[in-house]
Coordinates of C-alpha atoms and ligand atoms in Angstrom, one line a residue:
M1 CA 342.1 -31.1 225.7
T2 CA 338.6 -33.3 224.7
R3 CA 338.6 -36.6 223.0
R4 CA 337.4 -35.9 219.6
W5 CA 335.6 -39.0 218.1
L6 CA 336.0 -39.5 214.5
F7 CA 333.6 -41.2 212.3
G8 CA 335.0 -43.3 209.6
D9 CA 334.4 -40.0 207.0
Q10 CA 336.3 -37.8 208.9
L11 CA 339.3 -38.6 208.4
G12 CA 341.5 -35.5 207.2
P13 CA 343.2 -32.9 209.8
H14 CA 341.0 -30.8 209.3
F15 CA 338.4 -32.8 211.8
L16 CA 340.8 -32.0 214.8
D17 CA 340.9 -28.7 216.3
R18 CA 344.7 -29.6 217.1
A19 CA 347.3 -31.9 215.8
D20 CA 347.7 -33.7 219.0
Q21 CA 344.1 -33.8 220.3
P22 CA 343.1 -37.4 221.5
V23 CA 340.8 -39.0 219.5
L24 CA 338.6 -42.4 219.4
M25 CA 337.9 -44.1 216.4
V26 CA 335.1 -47.1 216.3
E27 CA 335.1 -49.6 213.6
A28 CA 331.5 -51.1 214.6
R29 CA 331.4 -54.7 212.4
G30 CA 327.6 -54.3 212.6
V31 CA 327.4 -51.9 210.3
L32 CA 328.4 -54.5 207.7
V33 CA 326.6 -57.4 208.9
R34 CA 322.9 -55.7 208.4
R35 CA 324.2 -54.8 204.8
R36 CA 325.8 -56.3 202.0
F37 CA 328.6 -53.5 200.6
H38 CA 330.5 -54.0 198.0
R39 CA 333.6 -55.6 199.1
A40 CA 336.2 -53.0 198.1
K41 CA 333.8 -50.8 199.9
A42 CA 334.2 -52.3 203.0
Q43 CA 338.2 -52.9 202.1
L44 CA 338.5 -49.0 201.3
V45 CA 336.7 -47.6 204.5
L46 CA 338.4 -49.9 206.7
S47 CA 341.8 -49.6 205.4
A48 CA 341.5 -45.6 205.6
M49 CA 339.9 -46.0 209.2
R50 CA 343.3 -48.1 210.1
H51 CA 345.8 -46.0 208.5
R52 CA 344.6 -42.9 210.2
A53 CA 344.4 -44.9 213.6
A54 CA 348.0 -46.0 212.4
K55 CA 349.1 -42.4 212.1
L56 CA 347.9 -40.8 215.2
G57 CA 349.7 -43.7 216.9
D58 CA 349.2 -43.6 220.9
Q59 CA 346.8 -40.3 220.2
C60 CA 343.9 -42.1 219.4
V61 CA 341.7 -45.2 221.1
Y62 CA 340.5 -47.3 218.3
V63 CA 338.0 -49.6 219.7
R64 CA 336.4 -52.7 217.5
A65 CA 332.8 -53.5 218.5
D66 CA 330.0 -55.2 217.0
S67 CA 328.3 -51.4 217.7
Y68 CA 328.6 -47.7 218.4
G69 CA 327.2 -48.2 221.5
E70 CA 328.8 -50.8 223.0
A71 CA 331.9 -48.9 222.4
L72 CA 331.0 -45.9 223.8
D73 CA 330.0 -47.4 226.9
G74 CA 333.4 -48.5 227.6
I75 CA 334.9 -44.7 227.4
A76 CA 334.5 -43.1 230.1
E77 CA 336.1 -39.3 229.7
P78 CA 334.1 -36.6 227.5
L79 CA 333.8 -36.7 223.6
S80 CA 333.3 -34.2 221.1
V81 CA 332.0 -34.7 217.9
C82 CA 331.9 -33.1 214.3
H83 CA 328.5 -33.4 213.1
P84 CA 327.9 -37.0 211.2
T85 CA 326.9 -37.3 207.6
S86 CA 324.0 -39.4 207.8
R87 CA 320.7 -38.9 210.1
A88 CA 320.7 -41.9 211.9
A89 CA 324.2 -41.2 213.2
L90 CA 323.2 -37.8 214.3
R91 CA 320.5 -39.3 215.9
L92 CA 322.7 -41.4 217.5
V93 CA 325.6 -38.7 219.0
Q94 CA 323.1 -37.0 220.5
G95 CA 320.6 -39.2 221.5
R96 CA 323.6 -40.6 224.5
G97 CA 323.2 -36.9 225.8
D98 CA 327.2 -36.2 226.6
I99 CA 328.7 -35.8 223.4
E100 CA 329.2 -32.2 222.2
V101 CA 328.5 -31.9 218.8
L102 CA 330.2 -29.5 217.1
P103 CA 329.5 -28.0 213.5
A104 CA 330.1 -29.9 210.3
R105 CA 333.3 -29.6 208.5
G106 CA 334.2 -30.9 205.0
F107 CA 332.3 -28.4 203.0
A108 CA 332.9 -25.2 201.8
T109 CA 329.8 -23.7 202.5
S110 CA 328.2 -23.9 206.1
T111 CA 324.7 -24.5 207.3
D112 CA 324.3 -20.6 208.2
D113 CA 325.3 -19.8 204.8
F114 CA 323.1 -22.3 202.7
D115 CA 320.5 -20.8 204.8
R116 CA 320.7 -17.6 204.0
W117 CA 320.7 -18.2 200.4
V118 CA 317.9 -20.2 201.2
R119 CA 316.1 -17.2 202.1
S120 CA 317.5 -14.9 200.0
R121 CA 315.6 -16.8 196.9
G122 CA 312.2 -16.0 198.7
R123 CA 309.4 -18.4 197.1
R124 CA 312.1 -19.2 194.2
R125 CA 313.1 -22.9 193.4
L126 CA 316.7 -23.9 195.3
L127 CA 318.4 -23.8 191.7
M128 CA 322.3 -25.6 191.7
E129 CA 323.6 -22.9 189.2
D130 CA 322.2 -20.2 191.2
F131 CA 323.5 -21.6 194.1
Y132 CA 327.0 -22.3 192.5
R133 CA 327.3 -18.9 191.7
D134 CA 326.7 -17.5 195.1
T135 CA 329.4 -20.1 196.5
R136 CA 331.6 -18.6 193.6
R137 CA 330.8 -15.1 194.6
R138 CA 331.2 -15.9 198.3
L139 CA 334.5 -17.9 198.2
E140 CA 336.0 -16.0 195.3
I141 CA 336.5 -18.9 193.6
L142 CA 337.2 -18.0 189.9
M143 CA 336.1 -14.6 190.4
D144 CA 338.0 -11.5 188.4
G145 CA 336.4 -8.6 190.5
E146 CA 332.7 -9.1 190.9
A147 CA 332.5 -11.1 187.5
P148 CA 333.2 -14.5 186.6
A149 CA 336.4 -15.4 185.2
G150 CA 336.5 -15.2 181.3
G151 CA 333.1 -13.4 181.6
R152 CA 330.9 -16.5 181.6
W153 CA 329.8 -18.5 184.7
N154 CA 328.8 -21.5 183.0
Y155 CA 331.3 -23.6 180.3
D156 CA 329.0 -26.2 180.0
A157 CA 328.4 -25.6 176.1
D158 CA 331.9 -26.0 175.4
N159 CA 332.2 -29.6 177.6
R160 CA 329.6 -32.4 177.2
E161 CA 330.9 -33.5 173.9
P162 CA 330.0 -36.8 172.1
P163 CA 333.2 -39.2 172.9
P164 CA 336.4 -39.2 170.7
R165 CA 336.6 -42.0 167.9
S166 CA 339.4 -43.5 169.6
A167 CA 338.9 -46.2 172.1
S168 CA 340.6 -44.3 175.0
L169 CA 340.8 -40.2 175.8
G170 CA 344.4 -40.4 175.3
V171 CA 345.0 -39.0 179.0
P172 CA 347.3 -40.6 181.3
E173 CA 345.7 -43.4 183.8
P174 CA 345.2 -42.5 187.3
A175 CA 348.0 -42.6 189.5
W176 CA 346.9 -45.7 191.9
P177 CA 347.5 -46.5 195.2
T178 CA 349.7 -49.0 196.5
E179 CA 348.6 -51.3 199.2
D180 CA 350.6 -52.0 202.5
D181 CA 350.3 -54.4 205.4
I182 CA 347.7 -52.5 206.5
D183 CA 345.8 -53.1 203.8
A184 CA 346.8 -57.0 203.8
E185 CA 345.5 -57.4 207.2
V186 CA 341.9 -55.9 205.8
R187 CA 341.7 -58.4 203.1
H188 CA 342.5 -61.2 205.3
D189 CA 339.9 -60.0 207.9
L190 CA 337.1 -59.4 205.5
D191 CA 338.2 -63.1 204.5
R192 CA 337.7 -64.3 207.6
W193 CA 334.7 -62.9 208.6
E194 CA 333.1 -64.0 205.2
R195 CA 334.3 -67.6 205.8
D196 CA 332.8 -67.5 209.3
G197 CA 329.4 -66.5 207.5
Q198 CA 329.1 -63.1 209.9
V199 CA 328.8 -60.9 206.6
A200 CA 328.4 -61.3 202.8
F201 CA 329.8 -58.7 200.1
L202 CA 328.6 -57.8 196.8
G203 CA 331.3 -57.6 193.8
S204 CA 335.0 -58.5 193.4
D205 CA 338.1 -58.2 195.1
G206 CA 340.9 -56.2 193.7
P207 CA 343.9 -53.9 193.9
R208 CA 342.1 -50.8 195.9
R209 CA 341.8 -48.2 193.4
F210 CA 340.8 -45.3 195.5
A211 CA 343.3 -43.2 198.1
A212 CA 342.9 -44.3 201.7
T213 CA 345.5 -41.9 203.4
R214 CA 345.8 -38.1 203.1
G215 CA 348.8 -38.9 201.5
E216 CA 347.4 -40.7 198.9
S217 CA 345.0 -38.5 198.4
L218 CA 347.4 -35.6 197.6
A219 CA 349.4 -37.8 195.3
G220 CA 346.4 -38.5 193.3
F221 CA 345.1 -35.3 193.6
N222 CA 348.2 -33.7 192.1
D223 CA 348.5 -36.3 188.7
F224 CA 344.9 -35.3 188.3
I225 CA 345.7 -31.5 188.3
S226 CA 348.9 -32.3 186.0
H227 CA 347.4 -34.8 184.0
R228 CA 343.9 -35.1 184.1
L229 CA 342.4 -32.2 184.4
P230 CA 343.1 -30.1 181.1
G231 CA 340.6 -33.0 179.7
F232 CA 337.8 -33.1 182.0
G233 CA 335.6 -30.4 180.5
P234 CA 335.2 -31.8 176.9
H235 CA 334.2 -35.1 177.3
E236 CA 333.3 -35.3 180.8
D237 CA 329.6 -36.7 180.0
A238 CA 330.9 -39.8 177.3
M239 CA 331.3 -42.8 177.8
L240 CA 333.8 -45.0 176.8
S241 CA 333.8 -49.1 177.0
A242 CA 337.7 -49.6 176.6
D243 CA 338.2 -46.3 179.1
P244 CA 336.4 -46.2 182.4
W245 CA 338.2 -43.5 183.6
M246 CA 338.6 -40.7 181.1
A247 CA 339.6 -38.0 182.7
H248 CA 337.4 -38.0 185.8
S249 CA 339.2 -36.9 188.6
L250 CA 338.0 -40.5 191.2
L251 CA 338.2 -37.8 193.7
S252 CA 334.6 -38.6 195.3
A253 CA 336.1 -41.3 197.8
P254 CA 338.9 -39.3 199.2
L255 CA 336.6 -36.3 199.8
N256 CA 333.8 -38.6 200.9
L257 CA 336.4 -40.4 203.3
G258 CA 337.1 -36.3 204.6
L259 CA 340.9 -36.5 203.2
L260 CA 340.7 -34.0 201.4
H261 CA 338.7 -30.2 201.6
P262 CA 336.8 -29.1 199.2
I263 CA 338.5 -25.8 199.4
E264 CA 341.6 -26.8 198.8
V265 CA 340.5 -28.9 195.8
V266 CA 338.7 -26.1 194.4
T267 CA 341.8 -23.8 195.1
R268 CA 344.4 -25.9 193.4
A269 CA 342.0 -26.4 190.3
E270 CA 342.1 -22.8 190.2
D271 CA 345.5 -22.5 190.6
A272 CA 346.0 -24.4 187.1
Y273 CA 343.9 -22.0 185.1
R274 CA 345.3 -19.3 186.5
S275 CA 348.8 -20.7 185.6
G276 CA 347.9 -21.9 182.3
Q277 CA 348.2 -25.5 183.2
A278 CA 344.6 -26.2 182.3
P279 CA 341.9 -24.4 180.6
L280 CA 338.8 -22.8 181.5
A281 CA 336.1 -24.9 180.4
S282 CA 337.6 -27.5 182.4
V283 CA 338.4 -25.8 185.3
E284 CA 335.3 -24.3 185.1
G285 CA 333.6 -27.8 184.7
F286 CA 335.2 -29.5 187.8
I287 CA 334.6 -26.5 190.4
R288 CA 331.1 -26.7 189.8
Q289 CA 330.8 -30.5 190.9
V290 CA 332.9 -29.8 193.7
I291 CA 331.4 -26.4 194.9
G292 CA 328.2 -26.2 192.9
W293 CA 326.9 -30.1 193.0
R294 CA 328.8 -31.6 195.6
E295 CA 327.6 -28.7 198.5
F296 CA 324.1 -28.4 196.9
V297 CA 323.5 -32.2 197.3
W298 CA 324.9 -32.2 201.1
H299 CA 322.3 -29.1 202.1
L300 CA 319.7 -30.8 200.0
Y301 CA 320.3 -33.7 202.4
W302 CA 319.8 -32.1 205.7
H303 CA 317.4 -29.4 204.6
L304 CA 314.6 -31.1 202.8
P305 CA 312.1 -33.3 205.5
K306 CA 313.1 -36.7 206.7
S307 CA 310.3 -37.8 204.6
Y308 CA 312.1 -36.9 201.4
R309 CA 314.0 -40.5 201.1
T310 CA 311.3 -42.6 201.0
R311 CA 309.0 -40.3 198.1
N312 CA 307.7 -42.1 195.3
E313 CA 305.6 -39.7 193.1
L314 CA 306.2 -41.9 190.1
Q315 CA 304.6 -44.8 192.2
A316 CA 307.6 -46.8 191.1
R317 CA 307.2 -50.2 192.9
N318 CA 308.6 -53.4 191.3
P319 CA 311.6 -55.3 192.9
L320 CA 315.2 -55.2 191.4
P321 CA 315.9 -58.6 189.7
G322 CA 318.9 -60.5 190.9
W323 CA 320.6 -60.1 187.9
F324 CA 321.2 -56.2 188.6
A325 CA 321.5 -56.2 192.7
D326 CA 324.0 -58.8 192.4
L327 CA 326.2 -57.2 189.7
E328 CA 325.8 -60.0 187.2
A329 CA 326.9 -58.1 184.4
E330 CA 327.7 -61.7 182.2
S331 CA 324.0 -62.2 182.2
V332 CA 323.2 -58.8 180.1
Q333 CA 323.7 -58.9 176.3
A334 CA 322.7 -54.6 176.2
A335 CA 326.3 -53.6 175.8
C336 CA 326.3 -50.4 177.7
L337 CA 324.3 -51.8 180.7
A338 CA 326.3 -55.1 181.2
D339 CA 329.6 -52.3 181.2
A340 CA 328.5 -50.2 183.6
L341 CA 327.4 -53.5 186.0
A342 CA 330.4 -54.6 185.0
G343 CA 332.1 -51.7 186.7
V344 CA 330.6 -51.8 189.4
R345 CA 331.3 -55.4 190.2
D346 CA 334.9 -54.7 189.6
H347 CA 336.1 -51.5 191.2
G348 CA 332.5 -50.3 193.2
W349 CA 332.4 -46.7 190.9
V350 CA 331.7 -46.1 187.4
H351 CA 331.7 -42.2 186.8
H352 CA 328.4 -39.5 186.5
I353 CA 327.4 -40.9 182.9
P354 CA 326.8 -44.4 183.4
R355 CA 325.2 -43.7 186.9
L356 CA 322.8 -41.4 185.8
M357 CA 322.0 -42.5 182.3
V358 CA 322.2 -46.1 182.0
L359 CA 321.8 -47.8 185.8
G360 CA 319.1 -44.9 187.1
N361 CA 317.8 -44.4 183.6
Y362 CA 317.2 -48.4 183.2
A363 CA 316.0 -48.4 186.7
M364 CA 313.1 -45.3 186.2
Q365 CA 312.4 -47.1 183.0
R366 CA 311.6 -50.1 184.6
G367 CA 309.3 -48.5 187.4
W368 CA 311.9 -49.8 190.3
N369 CA 311.3 -48.7 193.9
P370 CA 313.3 -45.8 194.7
A371 CA 314.2 -46.6 198.4
E372 CA 315.3 -50.0 197.3
V373 CA 317.3 -48.4 194.5
T374 CA 319.1 -46.2 196.6
D375 CA 319.6 -48.8 198.8
W376 CA 321.9 -50.6 196.0
F377 CA 323.8 -47.5 195.1
H378 CA 325.0 -46.6 198.5
R379 CA 325.9 -50.2 199.1
A380 CA 327.3 -51.1 195.5
F381 CA 329.5 -47.5 195.4
V382 CA 332.8 -46.9 197.0
D383 CA 332.1 -43.5 197.4
G384 CA 328.0 -44.1 198.9
Y385 CA 327.0 -42.6 201.8
D386 CA 323.3 -41.8 202.9
W387 CA 324.2 -38.1 202.2
V388 CA 325.1 -38.1 199.1
M389 CA 323.1 -41.3 197.9
V390 CA 319.1 -39.7 198.5
P391 CA 319.4 -36.6 196.8
N392 CA 321.1 -38.0 193.7
V393 CA 318.7 -41.3 193.4
V394 CA 315.7 -40.3 195.1
G395 CA 315.7 -37.0 193.5
M396 CA 318.2 -36.7 190.2
S397 CA 318.2 -40.5 188.9
Q398 CA 314.3 -41.5 190.0
H399 CA 312.8 -38.6 189.8
A400 CA 310.8 -39.7 192.7
D401 CA 310.9 -36.3 194.6
G402 CA 308.6 -34.5 191.5
G403 CA 311.0 -32.3 190.6
V404 CA 312.9 -31.2 193.2
M405 CA 316.2 -31.6 192.5
A406 CA 315.4 -32.0 188.5
T407 CA 313.0 -30.1 186.7
K408 CA 312.4 -33.1 184.7
P409 CA 313.1 -36.7 184.6
Y410 CA 316.8 -38.0 183.4
A411 CA 315.0 -40.4 181.0
A412 CA 316.6 -41.2 177.6
G413 CA 316.6 -43.8 175.0
G414 CA 319.0 -45.5 173.2
A415 CA 319.8 -42.3 170.8
Y416 CA 321.5 -40.4 173.5
I417 CA 323.7 -43.5 174.6
N418 CA 324.3 -44.0 171.1
R419 CA 325.5 -40.2 170.7
M420 CA 327.4 -40.0 174.1
S421 CA 329.6 -43.3 174.2
D422 CA 331.0 -46.2 171.7
H423 CA 328.7 -48.9 173.0
C424 CA 326.2 -49.5 170.7
P425 CA 327.9 -50.7 167.2
A426 CA 329.0 -53.6 170.0
C427 CA 325.8 -54.7 171.2
P428 CA 323.0 -57.5 169.8
Y429 CA 320.5 -54.3 169.9
D430 CA 320.1 -51.4 167.6
P431 CA 319.4 -47.9 169.1
R432 CA 317.0 -47.1 166.5
Q433 CA 314.8 -49.8 166.8
R434 CA 311.6 -49.8 169.7
V435 CA 310.2 -53.4 168.4
G436 CA 311.3 -56.8 167.5
R437 CA 314.5 -58.7 168.0
D438 CA 317.1 -56.0 167.6
A439 CA 315.1 -53.4 169.8
C440 CA 316.9 -51.7 172.2
P441 CA 315.7 -51.9 175.4
F442 CA 316.7 -48.3 176.2
T443 CA 314.6 -46.8 173.4
A444 CA 311.6 -49.1 174.4
G445 CA 311.4 -48.4 177.7
Y446 CA 311.9 -44.9 177.3
W447 CA 308.4 -44.7 175.2
A448 CA 307.3 -47.4 177.9
F449 CA 308.5 -45.1 180.5
L450 CA 306.5 -41.9 179.1
H451 CA 302.9 -43.8 178.8
R452 CA 302.9 -45.0 182.3
N453 CA 303.6 -41.7 183.6
R454 CA 301.7 -39.4 181.2
E455 CA 299.0 -38.3 183.5
R456 CA 301.8 -37.3 186.4
L457 CA 304.2 -35.7 183.9
A458 CA 301.7 -33.8 181.7
T459 CA 301.2 -30.8 184.4
N460 CA 305.3 -30.3 183.7
P461 CA 305.8 -28.0 180.8
R462 CA 309.5 -29.3 179.9
M463 CA 308.2 -32.8 179.2
S464 CA 305.3 -32.0 177.1
Q465 CA 307.2 -32.0 174.0
P466 CA 308.4 -35.7 174.5
L467 CA 304.7 -36.5 175.7
S468 CA 303.6 -35.3 172.6
G469 CA 305.7 -37.8 170.7
L470 CA 304.0 -40.4 172.0
S471 CA 300.8 -39.5 170.3
R472 CA 302.6 -39.9 167.0
I473 CA 303.9 -43.9 167.7
G474 CA 302.1 -46.4 165.4
D475 CA 303.4 -49.1 167.2
L476 CA 303.3 -48.2 170.7
D477 CA 300.8 -50.8 171.7
A478 CA 303.6 -53.2 170.2
V479 CA 305.9 -51.6 172.2
L480 CA 304.5 -52.1 175.6
E481 CA 303.2 -55.6 175.0
Q482 CA 307.1 -56.3 174.4
E483 CA 308.1 -54.7 177.4
A484 CA 305.5 -56.1 179.6
D485 CA 306.8 -59.4 178.2
R486 CA 310.6 -58.4 179.4
G487 CA 309.3 -57.7 182.7
S488 CA 312.4 -57.9 185.2
S489 CA 314.6 -60.2 182.6
A490 CA 317.7 -59.0 181.6
P491 CA 317.9 -57.6 178.6
Ligands
FAD501 C1 322.6 -41.9 190.7 C2 323.4 -41.1 191.3 C3 324.3 -41.8 192.4 C4 325.2 -41.1 192.9 N1 326.3 -41.4 194.0 C5 327.4 -40.6 194.9 C6 327.6 -41.3 195.9 O1 327.2 -41.9 196.5 N2 328.9 -40.4 196.1 C7 329.4 -39.5 195.3 O2 330.5 -38.6 196.0 N3 328.8 -39.2 194.1 C8 327.5 -39.8 194.1 N4 327.1 -39.1 192.4 C9 327.6 -38.2 192.0 C10 328.7 -38.6 190.9 O3 328.4 -39.4 189.8 C11 330.2 -39.1 191.5 O4 330.3 -38.1 192.4 C12 330.9 -38.9 190.4 O5 330.8 -39.9 189.1 C13 332.5 -39.4 191.4 O6 333.7 -39.6 190.4 P1 335.1 -38.6 190.4 O7 335.6 -38.6 191.7 O8 335.8 -39.1 189.4 O9 333.7 -37.2 189.8 P2 334.3 -36.0 188.7 O10 333.6 -36.4 187.6 O11 335.7 -35.9 188.7 O12 334.0 -34.7 189.8 C14 334.6 -34.1 190.5 C15 333.9 -33.9 191.8 O13 332.9 -33.6 191.4 C16 331.9 -34.1 193.0 N5 330.7 -34.5 193.1 C17 330.0 -34.2 191.4 N6 328.8 -34.5 191.1 C18 328.0 -34.7 192.4 C19 326.7 -34.9 192.8 N7 325.8 -35.2 192.2 N8 326.6 -35.2 193.6 C20 328.0 -34.8 194.8 N9 329.0 -34.6 194.5 C21 329.6 -34.6 193.4 C22 332.5 -35.5 193.4 O14 332.7 -35.0 194.8 C23 333.6 -35.6 192.3 O15 334.6 -36.4 193.1 C24 325.9 -39.6 192.0 C25 325.3 -39.7 191.0 C26 324.5 -39.9 190.4 C27 323.8 -39.9 189.4
SF4_502 S1 321.7 -50.8 171.6 FE1 320.7 -49.7 173.2 S2 321.2 -51.5 174.6 FE2 322.6 -51.4 173.4 S3 324.2 -50.1 174.1 FE3 322.9 -49.0 172.6 S4 321.7 -48.0 174.1 FE4 322.5 -49.7 175.2

């Protein structure tokens, strides 16, 4: 049987044809040398790879090398590999000529099904909502015959509530993994490489928070279904300073490592609804993320041209300032931004809304280069991979694609953050003020962003109302001067 090369994000049983198939795994140190990743991410990926190799035992040849090429040169037998998850890795395996490249695994929608859906659109936009409905019908997930369960496709109106008045959501904390000898060995190696000056990391080290094995992934997932899924929906867009995890699943890391399959995840979530364990709005909201957004992003990464990653429709050219790039949360006064940066520094993770409406929103308001922002997200987040970062950052968060992913920029002032979080009362700034010492950098930044892009956004019908607001602002010149003075300094 052909030896299967498993990349570090192909670690679940579904990447093998048979449980006893021979395996090759390559730990290429050059990946860490070239880019400054979050230490928690390096720890997680190496731990997950070494755990998988230990489980496979003699079945697995595990090569530690500087590069993939160097490792492959030492392998004499034929290899097969499942379609890798980045364009660079695909080029690498195809370029060698002697490796059989199989279709991708680990996703619920195949390339053929996605292409068929694209063709069915004709000239209409590729809308996530329509793709998601098509996927639910095709996979018969959360369906009652031809109709969506409960009679509605979308329960967003029941979800997306502001945070509760309490400091936490009141759901149990996630079930954290327990580190073992393999984690200790990885940590020892990371310390050594850092000491030798071979690699440098971002962020702080801490206990591993994300699943590195199939067993840990299933345990964390079952815990989520039992204790947290019921509360997922209503506050999925809210932020609480003392409760970073809220009712989020923390499944992006094990899903992206290939340790869980999305179909098993959504099937179990649907079972929880059918057995009365979780309400439909929460279950639908969660399933939409997994077989809607996640799959849509995966297929767009391959469907859109290679040049998509460097698109910069808003002509944003400013570099990322050091305090942001290096996660210096302590030098930031703005409570929401400091909290999001601290979350990334300490865990390599914050949930969707701090990513989109705090970190991404701030970067877009300040006109930071979207390719640099994408690279930063990729390196700083434990679940960051090229396929998922490029559409999410270039498209959804920075609107650098001119509206392919999202019909309007996710730009918002302090009023949005005030409504959806508990950050503002503890902040030296006031979300209602746009000029003066108390002026909220998000509120002022929002108007400066709209002014800077007023001509580029003028043809977007969804922006006509916000843009018309610009002309009603009497102190716009003062806002622009203040924000120009703020420049790249930490707010
Ligand atoms: C700027 C930006 C960058 C992001 N970068 C990543 C990334 O590198 N890796 C990543 O997996 N997700 C990314 N996301 C999507 C989303 O924020 C994370 O998947 C989610 O916050 C992970 O936490 P969770 O597992 O608790 O998710 P939950 O809130 O519990 O959601 C369930 C699952 O849905 C999936 N999901 C939801 N939205 C998306 C999406 N837009 N794209 C892909 N999957 C999605 C994830 O697998 C997630 O585990 C990004 C979003 C933004 C706005
Ligand atoms: S006032 Fe502005 S900067 Fe401060 S927490 Fe609120 S939105 Fe963030």
